[in-house]
Amino acid sequence: MTVSRSSLLGGLALEVTFDAPIGGMTWYGIGGRADTLVSPRTDEAVVELVARCRAQDVPVRVLGGGANLLVDDGGVDGIVVRLDNEHFQRVQYEAESAIGAMSAGAGVDLFRLVQDTKRRGLSGLEMMAGIPGTLGGAIRMNAGGAWGQMSDRLRTITHLSMDGVVKHLHADSLGFRYRGSDLPPGVVLQCTLDLNEDDPIAVSQRVKEIFQHKRASQPMADQSAGCAFRNPVDPTTGERTSAGAIIDAAGLKGHRIGGAAVSDQHANFIVCSPGASASDVRRLIDDIRTTVAARRGVTLDPEVVIWSRGDDS
Ligand SMILES: Cc1cc2nc3c(=O)[nH]c(=O)nc-3n(C[C@H](O)[C@H](O)[C@H](O)COP(=O)(O)OP(=O)(O)OC[C@H]3O[C@@H](n4cnc5c(N)ncnc54)[C@H](O)[C@@H]3O)c2cc1C
């Protein structure tokens, strides 16, 4: 089926870039281009765009901060939506007149939000200190760590399904779990969060401690997408166990394919050096999985999202 650009994009409130270098917008900083990258200016533009894509069988992907994403060297087809317009970056405190409640666009940068809430003496997002990306990406991934996860403070989301239906969904109904949920495919447009008032100095201290802990244990300055694999469940205890420790125990720290390597600092991080390709990272992911299965009897499940042409995940 041939789809004309004007039938998809004509008359909508959005910026369009064709052949956009989205690989370079990710935290890996590698990978290919998007045939079409759009930056909508309104909710209505996204809703109409998704409906047109659905009608014309064109895949839609959502790019957040690119902190958990690998774009294949061959790039991606269809439409990539990025909520980087100021419309999706608004934060409103005391949403619904409740002190501590806030609403925010899905394109809001997490670093900025953690700093903002800290300054206002609002507690609840300290666990996101040092986690890069946008609110929408953090909700989709249920990002977090030892101190908590995104869903802990999420009250509602405004969600556009790939069928073009907008719903306000309560977080409790979405089956949030470790790095996942039952959230259907689609676009998170907005959310509301529950925070509580606290001493700004105490909030600031917690943010600092968590950030320092991350900086000491993770290669934060390197090009990566954070943890490459989810922590697997140990069948004997039923508890999650460190994927990094398992990869380390399999003797893979420092293991390299092309420009991609298993970090010496944290074995669950795949880090890239200049000249790395997405194919290097993909081959290293496959190699780690095969080696860990053979040497440790553990199946690792990738946490990093991989986009490829023809695969509309
Ligand atoms: C140095 C470093 C440290 C990290 N540390 C952590 C950590 O401690 N804990 C942790 O959990 N993660 C960590 N990560 C991974 C990453 O920060 C999180 O997964 C983050 O939530 C990704 O958000 P993003 O906006 O960058 O999403 P992207 O990487 O852009 O996208 C990830 C997925 O979310 C989807 N998505 C993005 N926005 C939306 C939206 N509005 N609606 C629907 N779907 C959307 C994308 O389509 C994709 O499927 C780290 C990454 C790096 C580089």
Short mmCIF file of N, CA and C in Angstrom, two decimals, residues 26-28 65-70 132-133 137 141 224-228 230 303-306:
data_model
loop_
_atom_site.label_atom_id
_atom_site.label_comp_id
_atom_site.label_asym_id
_atom_site.label_seq_id
_atom_site.Cartn_x
_atom_site.Cartn_y
_atom_site.Cartn_z
N THR A 26 19.49 8.98 20.91
CA THR A 26 19.39 8.05 22.03
C THR A 26 20.63 8.16 22.91
N TRP A 27 20.55 7.57 24.09
CA TRP A 27 21.70 7.62 25.00
C TRP A 27 22.85 6.73 24.51
N TYR A 28 22.55 5.71 23.70
CA TYR A 28 23.63 4.96 23.06
C TYR A 28 24.35 5.85 22.05
N GLY A 65 13.07 9.97 25.83
CA GLY A 65 14.42 10.52 25.91
C GLY A 65 15.47 9.62 25.26
N GLY A 66 15.03 8.45 24.78
CA GLY A 66 15.97 7.52 24.13
C GLY A 66 16.98 6.92 25.10
N ALA A 67 16.60 6.83 26.39
CA ALA A 67 17.54 6.33 27.40
C ALA A 67 17.45 4.82 27.59
N ASN A 68 16.45 4.21 26.94
CA ASN A 68 16.32 2.75 27.05
C ASN A 68 16.11 2.14 25.67
N LEU A 69 16.73 2.74 24.69
CA LEU A 69 16.36 2.43 23.31
C LEU A 69 17.60 2.21 22.44
N LEU A 70 17.50 1.15 21.60
CA LEU A 70 18.52 0.93 20.57
C LEU A 70 17.81 0.97 19.22
N PRO A 132 17.71 8.75 33.56
CA PRO A 132 17.43 9.68 32.47
C PRO A 132 16.16 9.30 31.70
N GLY A 133 15.64 10.28 30.96
CA GLY A 133 14.48 10.01 30.10
C GLY A 133 13.33 10.93 30.41
N GLY A 137 8.36 7.71 29.06
CA GLY A 137 9.22 6.53 28.98
C GLY A 137 9.30 5.82 30.32
N MET A 141 8.16 2.01 30.95
CA MET A 141 9.14 1.01 31.43
C MET A 141 8.92 0.66 32.90
N SER A 224 25.25 4.39 27.07
CA SER A 224 24.58 3.10 27.36
C SER A 224 23.08 3.34 27.36
N ALA A 225 22.33 2.28 27.64
CA ALA A 225 20.89 2.45 27.84
C ALA A 225 20.53 1.95 29.23
N GLY A 226 21.44 2.14 30.18
CA GLY A 226 21.20 1.62 31.52
C GLY A 226 21.33 0.10 31.49
N CYS A 227 20.54 -0.58 32.33
CA CYS A 227 20.63 -2.04 32.39
C CYS A 227 20.14 -2.66 31.09
N ALA A 228 20.95 -3.55 30.54
CA ALA A 228 20.58 -4.18 29.27
C ALA A 228 19.54 -5.27 29.46
N ARG A 230 16.67 -7.41 32.25
CA ARG A 230 15.90 -7.40 33.49
C ARG A 230 16.55 -8.37 34.48
N GLU A 303 16.06 -5.77 28.67
CA GLU A 303 15.24 -4.63 29.13
C GLU A 303 15.25 -3.52 28.09
N VAL A 304 16.37 -3.41 27.39
CA VAL A 304 16.49 -2.36 26.37
C VAL A 304 15.52 -2.66 25.21
N VAL A 305 14.84 -1.62 24.77
CA VAL A 305 13.89 -1.75 23.66
C VAL A 305 14.66 -1.58 22.35
N ILE A 306 14.41 -2.50 21.40
CA ILE A 306 15.13 -2.44 20.12
C ILE A 306 14.14 -2.16 19.01
#
